[in-house]
Coordinates of C-alpha atoms in Angstrom, one line a residue:
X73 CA -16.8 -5.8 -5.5
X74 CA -18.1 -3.3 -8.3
X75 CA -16.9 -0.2 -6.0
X76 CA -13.3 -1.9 -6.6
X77 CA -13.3 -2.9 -9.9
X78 CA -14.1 0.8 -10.8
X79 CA -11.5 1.6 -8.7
X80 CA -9.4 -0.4 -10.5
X81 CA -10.2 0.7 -13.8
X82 CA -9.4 4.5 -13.1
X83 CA -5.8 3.2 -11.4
X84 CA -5.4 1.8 -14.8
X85 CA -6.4 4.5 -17.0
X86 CA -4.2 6.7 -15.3
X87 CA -1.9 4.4 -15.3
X88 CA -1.6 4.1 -18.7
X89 CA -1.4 7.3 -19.8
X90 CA 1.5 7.5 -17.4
X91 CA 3.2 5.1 -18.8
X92 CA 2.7 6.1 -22.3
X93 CA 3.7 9.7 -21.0
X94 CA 7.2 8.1 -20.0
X95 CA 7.5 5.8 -22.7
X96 CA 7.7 9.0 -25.1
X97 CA 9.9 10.8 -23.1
X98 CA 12.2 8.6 -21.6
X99 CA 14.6 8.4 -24.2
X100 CA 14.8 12.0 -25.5
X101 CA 15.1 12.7 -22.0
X102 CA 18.0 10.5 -21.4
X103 CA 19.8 12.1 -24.6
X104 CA 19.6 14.8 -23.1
X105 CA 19.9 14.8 -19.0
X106 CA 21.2 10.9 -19.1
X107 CA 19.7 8.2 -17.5
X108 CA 18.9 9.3 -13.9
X109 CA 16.8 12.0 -15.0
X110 CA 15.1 9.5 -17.2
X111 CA 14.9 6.8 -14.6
X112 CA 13.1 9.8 -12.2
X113 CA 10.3 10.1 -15.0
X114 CA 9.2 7.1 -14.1
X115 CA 7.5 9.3 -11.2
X116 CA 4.8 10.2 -13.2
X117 CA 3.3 7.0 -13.3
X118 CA 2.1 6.9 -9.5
X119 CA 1.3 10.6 -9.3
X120 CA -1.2 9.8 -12.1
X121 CA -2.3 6.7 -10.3
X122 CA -2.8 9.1 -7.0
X123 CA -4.5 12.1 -8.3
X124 CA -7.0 9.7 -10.0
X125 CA -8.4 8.8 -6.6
X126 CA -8.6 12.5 -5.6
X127 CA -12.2 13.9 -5.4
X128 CA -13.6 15.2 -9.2
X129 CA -14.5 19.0 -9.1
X130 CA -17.4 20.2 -8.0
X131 CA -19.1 22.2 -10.5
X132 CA -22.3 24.7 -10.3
X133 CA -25.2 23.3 -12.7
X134 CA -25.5 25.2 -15.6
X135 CA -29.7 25.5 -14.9
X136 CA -31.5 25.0 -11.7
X137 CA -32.2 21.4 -11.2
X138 CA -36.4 20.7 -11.7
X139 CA -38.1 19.8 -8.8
X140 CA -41.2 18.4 -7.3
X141 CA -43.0 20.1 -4.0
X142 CA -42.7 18.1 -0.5
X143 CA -45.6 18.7 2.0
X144 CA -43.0 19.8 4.2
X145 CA -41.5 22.0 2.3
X146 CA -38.5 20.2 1.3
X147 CA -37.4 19.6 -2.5
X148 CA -36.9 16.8 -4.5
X149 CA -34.0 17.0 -7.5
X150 CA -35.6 15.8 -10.4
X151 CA -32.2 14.4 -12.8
X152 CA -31.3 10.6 -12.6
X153 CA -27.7 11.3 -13.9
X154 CA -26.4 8.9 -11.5
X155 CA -25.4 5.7 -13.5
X156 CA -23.2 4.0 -11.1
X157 CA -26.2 4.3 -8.0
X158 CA -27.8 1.5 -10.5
X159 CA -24.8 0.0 -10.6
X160 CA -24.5 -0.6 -6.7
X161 CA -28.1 -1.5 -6.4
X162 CA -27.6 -4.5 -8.9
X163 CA -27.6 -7.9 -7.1
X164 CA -25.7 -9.8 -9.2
X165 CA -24.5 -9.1 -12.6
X166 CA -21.9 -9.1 -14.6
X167 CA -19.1 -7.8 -12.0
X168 CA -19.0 -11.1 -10.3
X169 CA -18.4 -12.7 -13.2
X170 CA -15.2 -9.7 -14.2
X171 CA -14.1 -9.8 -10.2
X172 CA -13.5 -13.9 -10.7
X173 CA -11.5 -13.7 -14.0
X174 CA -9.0 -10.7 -12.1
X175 CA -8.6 -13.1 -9.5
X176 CA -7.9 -16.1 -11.4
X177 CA -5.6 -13.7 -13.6
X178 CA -3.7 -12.4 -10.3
X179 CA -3.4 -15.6 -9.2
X180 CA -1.7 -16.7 -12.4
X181 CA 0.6 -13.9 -12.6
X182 CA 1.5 -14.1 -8.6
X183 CA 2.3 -17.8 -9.3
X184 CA 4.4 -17.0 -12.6
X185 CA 6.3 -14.3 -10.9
X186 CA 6.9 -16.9 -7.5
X187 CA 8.3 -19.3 -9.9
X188 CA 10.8 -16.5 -11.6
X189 CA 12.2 -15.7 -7.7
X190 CA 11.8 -19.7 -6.2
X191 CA 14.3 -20.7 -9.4
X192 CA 16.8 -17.5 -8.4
X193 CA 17.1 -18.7 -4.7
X194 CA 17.3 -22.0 -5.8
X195 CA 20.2 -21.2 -8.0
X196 CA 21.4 -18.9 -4.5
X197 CA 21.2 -22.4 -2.8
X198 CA 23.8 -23.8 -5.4
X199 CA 26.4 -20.8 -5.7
X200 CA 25.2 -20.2 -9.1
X201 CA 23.2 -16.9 -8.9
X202 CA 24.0 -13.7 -8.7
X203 CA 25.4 -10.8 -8.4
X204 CA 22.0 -9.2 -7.3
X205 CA 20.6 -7.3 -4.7
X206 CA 17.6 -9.7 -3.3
X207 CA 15.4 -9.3 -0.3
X208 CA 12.2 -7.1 0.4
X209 CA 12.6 -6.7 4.1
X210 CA 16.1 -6.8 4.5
X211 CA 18.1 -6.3 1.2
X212 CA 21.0 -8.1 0.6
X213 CA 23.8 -8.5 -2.0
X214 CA 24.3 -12.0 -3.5
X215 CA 27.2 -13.0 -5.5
X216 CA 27.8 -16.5 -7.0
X217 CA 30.8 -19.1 -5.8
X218 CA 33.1 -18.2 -8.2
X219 CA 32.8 -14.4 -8.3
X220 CA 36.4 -14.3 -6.8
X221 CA 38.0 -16.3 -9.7
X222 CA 35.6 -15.2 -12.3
X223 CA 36.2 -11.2 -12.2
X224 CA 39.5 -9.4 -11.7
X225 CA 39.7 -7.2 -8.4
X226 CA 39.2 -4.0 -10.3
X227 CA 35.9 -5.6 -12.1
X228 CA 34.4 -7.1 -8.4
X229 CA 34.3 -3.5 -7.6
X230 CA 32.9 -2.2 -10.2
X231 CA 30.1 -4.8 -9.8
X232 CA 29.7 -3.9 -6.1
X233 CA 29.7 -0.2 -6.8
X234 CA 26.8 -0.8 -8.5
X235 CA 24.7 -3.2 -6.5
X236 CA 25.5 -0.7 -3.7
X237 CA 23.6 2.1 -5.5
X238 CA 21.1 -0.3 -5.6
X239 CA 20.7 -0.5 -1.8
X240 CA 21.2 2.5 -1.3
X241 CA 18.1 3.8 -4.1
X242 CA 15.7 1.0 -2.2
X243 CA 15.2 -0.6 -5.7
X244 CA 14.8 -4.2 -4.7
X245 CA 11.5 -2.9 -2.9
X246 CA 10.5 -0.7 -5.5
X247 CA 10.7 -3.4 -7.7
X248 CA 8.9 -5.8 -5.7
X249 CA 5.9 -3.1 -5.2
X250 CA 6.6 -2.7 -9.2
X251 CA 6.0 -7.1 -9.6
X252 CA 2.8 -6.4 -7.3
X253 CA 1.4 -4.1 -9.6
X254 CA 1.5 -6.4 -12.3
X255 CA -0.1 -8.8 -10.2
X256 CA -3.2 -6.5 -10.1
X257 CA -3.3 -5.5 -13.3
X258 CA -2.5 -8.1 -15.2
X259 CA -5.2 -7.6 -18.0
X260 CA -3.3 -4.2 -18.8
X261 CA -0.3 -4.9 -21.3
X262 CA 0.7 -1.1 -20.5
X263 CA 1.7 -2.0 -16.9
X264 CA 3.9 -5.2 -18.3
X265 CA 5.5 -3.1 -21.0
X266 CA 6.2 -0.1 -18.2
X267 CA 7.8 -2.8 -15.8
X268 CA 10.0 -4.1 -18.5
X269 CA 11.1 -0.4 -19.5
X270 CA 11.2 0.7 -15.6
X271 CA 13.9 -2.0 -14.9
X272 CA 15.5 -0.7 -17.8
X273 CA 16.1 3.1 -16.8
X274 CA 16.9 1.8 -13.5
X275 CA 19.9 -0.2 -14.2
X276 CA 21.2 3.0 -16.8
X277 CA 20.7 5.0 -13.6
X278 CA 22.9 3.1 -11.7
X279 CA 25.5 2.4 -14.2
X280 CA 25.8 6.4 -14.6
X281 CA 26.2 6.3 -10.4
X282 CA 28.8 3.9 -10.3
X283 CA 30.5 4.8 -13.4
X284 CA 31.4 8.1 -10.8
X285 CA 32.8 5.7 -8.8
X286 CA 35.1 3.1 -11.0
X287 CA 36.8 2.7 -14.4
X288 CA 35.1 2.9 -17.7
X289 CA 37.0 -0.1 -18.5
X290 CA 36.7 -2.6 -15.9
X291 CA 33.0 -1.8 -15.7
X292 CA 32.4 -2.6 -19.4
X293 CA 34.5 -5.9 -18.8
X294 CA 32.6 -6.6 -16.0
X295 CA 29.4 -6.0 -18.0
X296 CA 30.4 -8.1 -20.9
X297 CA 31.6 -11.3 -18.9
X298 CA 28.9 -11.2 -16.8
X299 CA 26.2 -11.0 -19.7
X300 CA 26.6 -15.4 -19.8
X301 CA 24.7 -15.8 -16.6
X302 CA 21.6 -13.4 -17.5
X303 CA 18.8 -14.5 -15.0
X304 CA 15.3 -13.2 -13.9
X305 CA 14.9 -11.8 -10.8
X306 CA 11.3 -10.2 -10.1
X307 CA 11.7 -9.1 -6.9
X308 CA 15.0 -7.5 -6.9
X309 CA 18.1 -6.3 -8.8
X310 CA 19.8 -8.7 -11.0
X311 CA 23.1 -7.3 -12.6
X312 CA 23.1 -9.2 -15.6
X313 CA 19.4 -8.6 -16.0
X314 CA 18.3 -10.8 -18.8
X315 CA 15.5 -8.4 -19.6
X316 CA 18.1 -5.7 -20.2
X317 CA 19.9 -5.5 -23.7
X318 CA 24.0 -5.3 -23.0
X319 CA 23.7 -2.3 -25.9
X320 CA 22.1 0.0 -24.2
X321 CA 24.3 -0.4 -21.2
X322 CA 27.5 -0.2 -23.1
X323 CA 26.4 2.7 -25.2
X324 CA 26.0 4.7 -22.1
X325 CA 30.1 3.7 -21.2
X326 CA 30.8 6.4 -23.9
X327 CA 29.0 8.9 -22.9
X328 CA 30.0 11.9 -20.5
X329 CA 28.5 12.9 -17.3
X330 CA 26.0 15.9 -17.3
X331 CA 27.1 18.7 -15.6
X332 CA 25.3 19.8 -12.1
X333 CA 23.3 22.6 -14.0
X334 CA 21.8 20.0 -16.5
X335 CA 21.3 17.5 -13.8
X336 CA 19.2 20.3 -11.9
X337 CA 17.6 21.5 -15.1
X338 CA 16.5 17.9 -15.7
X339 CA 15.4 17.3 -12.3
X340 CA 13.4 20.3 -12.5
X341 CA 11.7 19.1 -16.1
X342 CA 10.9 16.5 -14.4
X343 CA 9.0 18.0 -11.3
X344 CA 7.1 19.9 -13.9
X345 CA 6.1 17.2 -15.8
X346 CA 4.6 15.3 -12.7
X347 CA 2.9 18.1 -11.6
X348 CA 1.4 18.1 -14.8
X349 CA 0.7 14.7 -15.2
X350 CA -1.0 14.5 -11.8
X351 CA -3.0 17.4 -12.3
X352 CA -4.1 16.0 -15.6
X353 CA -5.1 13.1 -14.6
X354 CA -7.1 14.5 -11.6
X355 CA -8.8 16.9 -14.4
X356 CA -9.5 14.2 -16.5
X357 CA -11.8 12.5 -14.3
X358 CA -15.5 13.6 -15.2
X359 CA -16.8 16.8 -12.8
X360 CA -19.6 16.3 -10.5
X361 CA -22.4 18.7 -10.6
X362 CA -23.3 20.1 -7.2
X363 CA -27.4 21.0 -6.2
X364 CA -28.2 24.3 -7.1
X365 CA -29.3 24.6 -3.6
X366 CA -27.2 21.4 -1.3
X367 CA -28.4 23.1 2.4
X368 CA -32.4 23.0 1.0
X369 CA -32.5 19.5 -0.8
X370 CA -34.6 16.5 0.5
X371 CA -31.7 13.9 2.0
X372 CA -34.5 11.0 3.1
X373 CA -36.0 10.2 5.9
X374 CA -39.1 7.6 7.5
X375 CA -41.6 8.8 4.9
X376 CA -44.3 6.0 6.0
X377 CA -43.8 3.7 9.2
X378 CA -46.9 1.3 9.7
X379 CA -46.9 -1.4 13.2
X380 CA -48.9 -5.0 12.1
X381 CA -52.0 -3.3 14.9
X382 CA -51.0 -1.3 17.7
X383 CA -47.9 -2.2 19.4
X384 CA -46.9 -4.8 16.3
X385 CA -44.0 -5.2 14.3
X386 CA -43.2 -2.6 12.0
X387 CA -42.5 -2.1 8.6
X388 CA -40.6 1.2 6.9
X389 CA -40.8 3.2 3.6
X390 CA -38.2 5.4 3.2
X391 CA -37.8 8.3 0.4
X392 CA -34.4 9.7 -0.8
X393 CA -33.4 12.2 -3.2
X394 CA -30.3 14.5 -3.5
X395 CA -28.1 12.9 -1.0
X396 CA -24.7 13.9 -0.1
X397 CA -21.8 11.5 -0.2
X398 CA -19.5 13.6 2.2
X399 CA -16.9 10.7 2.1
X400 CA -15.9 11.2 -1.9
X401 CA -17.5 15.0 -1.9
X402 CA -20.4 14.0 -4.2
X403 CA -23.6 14.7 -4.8
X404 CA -26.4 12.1 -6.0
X405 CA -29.3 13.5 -8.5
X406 CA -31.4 10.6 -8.1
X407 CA -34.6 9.3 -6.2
X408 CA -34.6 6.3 -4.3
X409 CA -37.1 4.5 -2.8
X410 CA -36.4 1.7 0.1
X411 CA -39.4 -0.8 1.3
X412 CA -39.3 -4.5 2.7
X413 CA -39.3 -6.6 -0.6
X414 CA -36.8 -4.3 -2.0
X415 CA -35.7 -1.0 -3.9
X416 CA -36.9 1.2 -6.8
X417 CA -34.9 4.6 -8.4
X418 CA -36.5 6.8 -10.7
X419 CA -36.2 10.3 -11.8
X420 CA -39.1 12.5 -9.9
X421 CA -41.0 11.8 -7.1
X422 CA -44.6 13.1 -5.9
X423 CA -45.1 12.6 -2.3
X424 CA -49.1 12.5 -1.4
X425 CA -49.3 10.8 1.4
X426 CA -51.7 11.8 5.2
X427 CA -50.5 9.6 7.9
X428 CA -52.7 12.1 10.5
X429 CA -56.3 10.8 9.2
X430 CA -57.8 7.8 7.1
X431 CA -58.6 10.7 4.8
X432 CA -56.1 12.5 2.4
X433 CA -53.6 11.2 -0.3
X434 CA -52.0 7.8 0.8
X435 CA -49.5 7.2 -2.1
X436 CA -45.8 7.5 -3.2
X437 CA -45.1 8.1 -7.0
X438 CA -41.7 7.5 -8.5
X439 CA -42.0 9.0 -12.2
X440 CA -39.5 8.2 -15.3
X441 CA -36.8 5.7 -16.0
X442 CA -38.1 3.7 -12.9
X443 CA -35.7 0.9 -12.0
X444 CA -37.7 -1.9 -9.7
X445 CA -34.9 -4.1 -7.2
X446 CA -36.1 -6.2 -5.5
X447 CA -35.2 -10.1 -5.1
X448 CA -38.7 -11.3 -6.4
X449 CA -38.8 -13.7 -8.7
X450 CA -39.9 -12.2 -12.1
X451 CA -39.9 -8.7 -10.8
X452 CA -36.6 -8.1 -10.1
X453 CA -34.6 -5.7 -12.8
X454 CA -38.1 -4.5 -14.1
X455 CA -38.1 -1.1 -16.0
X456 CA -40.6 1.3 -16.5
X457 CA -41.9 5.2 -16.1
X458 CA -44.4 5.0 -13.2
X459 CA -44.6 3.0 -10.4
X460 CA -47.1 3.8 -7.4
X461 CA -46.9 2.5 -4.0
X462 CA -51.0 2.8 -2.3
X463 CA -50.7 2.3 1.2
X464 CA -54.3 1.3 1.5
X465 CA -53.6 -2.3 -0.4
X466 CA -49.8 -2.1 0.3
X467 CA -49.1 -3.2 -3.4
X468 CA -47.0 -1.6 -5.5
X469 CA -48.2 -1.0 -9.1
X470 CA -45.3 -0.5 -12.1
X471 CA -47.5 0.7 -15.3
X472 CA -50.5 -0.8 -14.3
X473 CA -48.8 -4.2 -12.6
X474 CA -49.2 -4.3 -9.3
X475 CA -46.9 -6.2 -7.1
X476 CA -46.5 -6.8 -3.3
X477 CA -44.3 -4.2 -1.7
X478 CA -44.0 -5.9 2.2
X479 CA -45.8 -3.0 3.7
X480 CA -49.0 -3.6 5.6
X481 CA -52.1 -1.9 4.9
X482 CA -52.5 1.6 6.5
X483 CA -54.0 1.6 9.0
X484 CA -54.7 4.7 11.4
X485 CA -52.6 4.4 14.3
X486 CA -54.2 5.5 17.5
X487 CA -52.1 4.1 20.5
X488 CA -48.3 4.3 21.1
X489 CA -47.6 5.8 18.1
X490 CA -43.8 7.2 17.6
X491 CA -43.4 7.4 13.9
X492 CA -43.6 10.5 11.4
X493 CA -43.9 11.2 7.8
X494 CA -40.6 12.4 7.6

């Protein structure tokens, strides 16, 4: 659950700088291209949201990296600048406690948002709703009983012209993707305030469509007697949208339309500015620093495999340092070390340790900012700057503690032996 929630709260930082972004430019924008330019702006928002979850850059270290010597050869990258390896190795922590207050939170908002859409069918039911564009899978128009007797001919087409644009633009499902993002971010006031301004520049936009289409006149009178039956409608495309202020809409009545070069000039403004904002928020995202030598780093292994006697269950230390993560194109600076009872990460490493002979070194040594994980009772969480596993007792010792580690004692094996120190 921790990988998500810091999924979650990149999605929203981009997100909000998105919709700040917009929030600035929509109206100047509109000024000056009208409202279906401003309503495309809106695009920034998810190319933000998408180039967040691009890979970061990959940057060359600025020194080389220090390092300890492996018998075999092999290097061990001293840096522990990986804060969010901790992070995963916690047991439990605070990010069960965060992951149940989002859930309650999307729950709430699902269920506030199911109430909105159960009252606007219910009105549907009674001939009272509408007109609207309603339905995710298969949109539909929706027009109340009296729409006949209520609006003149001229006016019923004016109201269709637009809902029509509105099938046509998809924006009953945009809207519901738009109702399911508030859902998952409800914490972030941003994404509540960007809904309410997105439903806004989409019904300008298709006023400015339709107005191509019908009178100036009848649409106004359309708009004005059908301002009395404002209703909410999450997840689709009310026409007298109660969140959307009749000024605004009847303001844009007097203007005239752009011309094809300032609606291309406008389109192209905006292509810009989401290239921009995409790139800005994948550059915003802090770089990773790459091994000053990835094809030569230690990536872990069986550093110490001991059977209970010959032929016995066995038990496995492992030691790993400078491991790739090919999936997101990162690099780890960190050492980790696995046994039974649990975990430990540190910053260095020194590797003395003869599984050939009951002579020789017989120890591991993680060295400064050691982190001990392990489910233990009273050990678990422990900090510290030196912590020695000694395979002769098989106890671990953090700054002169020692501490069972599950590994047996060593013991020299001499009959079907298959494991290595590496």
């Amino acid at each position: 659950m921790t990988d998500f929630l810091f999924l979650l709260a990149k999605i929203n930082l981009a997100m909000a700088a998105g919709i700040v972004l917009v929030a600035l430019l929509r109206r100047p924008m509109r000024a000056a291209f009208h409202a279906t330019v401003a309503y495309a702006l809106w695009l920034l928002v998810p190319a933000a949201m998408l180039a967040s979850l691009l890979p970061p850059r990959i940057v060359a270290p600025l020194a080389p990296l220090p390092h300890v010597a492996h018998p075999a050869g092999a290097q061990i990258p001293a840096a522990l600048s990986s804060a969010r390896v901790v992070v995963h190795a916690l047991p439990l922590d605070g990010s069960m406690a965060l992951s149940a207050v989002w859930i309650a939170g999307m729950v709430a908002m699902l269920l506030y948002l199911a109430r909105a859409q159960h009252q606007f069918h219910k009105a549907e039911r009674l001939g009272a709703a509408g007109p609207a564009v309603v339905g995710f899978f298969k949109p539909r128009i929706v027009v109340p009983s009296g729409f006949a007797v209520r609006f003149s001919t001229l006016e019923q087409e004016a109201i269709m012209a637009h809902e029509k644009i509105h099938l046509a633009r998809q924006d009953a499902r945009l809207n519901a993707i738009v109702a399911l993002l508030r859902c998952l971010n409800w914490f972030n006031p941003l994404v509540h305030l960007g809904a309410l301004w997105f439903r806004r520049d989409q019904e300008l936009a298709c006023d400015t469509a339709a107005l191509g289409q019908v009178s100036r006149v009848d649409y106004a009178n359309a708009l004005l007697k059908s301002q009395m039956w404002a209703v909410t409608l999450p997840l689709g495309c009310a026409w007298p949208a109660s969140e959307h202020p009749l000024t605004e809409r009847v303001a844009l009545l007097k203007r005239q339309m752009p011309t094809q070069a300032r609606r291309w000039t406008g389109a192209a403004l905006v292509l810009s500015l989401t290239t921009v904002a995409g790139i800005g928020a994948w550059a915003a995202q802090p770089a990773q620093v790459a091994p000053a030598s990835p094809g030569h780093n230690f990536v872990g292994g069986i550093m110490y495999a001991q059977r209970n006697g010959n032929g016995g269950p066995a038990s496995f230390l492992t030691l790993e340092a400078g491991k790739q993560e090919k999936s997101l194109g990162l690099w780890s600076s960190h050492v980790t070390m696995h046994f039974p009872y649990g975990m430990a990460l540190a910053d260095n490493a020194i590797y003395d340790f003869d599984t050939r002979s009951n002579a020789g070194g017989k120890t591991i040594t993680l060295i400064g900012h050691v982190k001990l994980l392990t489910a233990q009772s009273g050990i678990d969480g422990l900090p510290g700057q030196r912590l020695v596993f000694d395979a002769r007792t098989g106890l671990l010792n953090l700054d002169g503690k020692d501490m069972p580690s599950g590994m047996p004692k060593f013991v020299l094996c001499k009959k079907d032996c298959k494991f290595t120190d590496r």
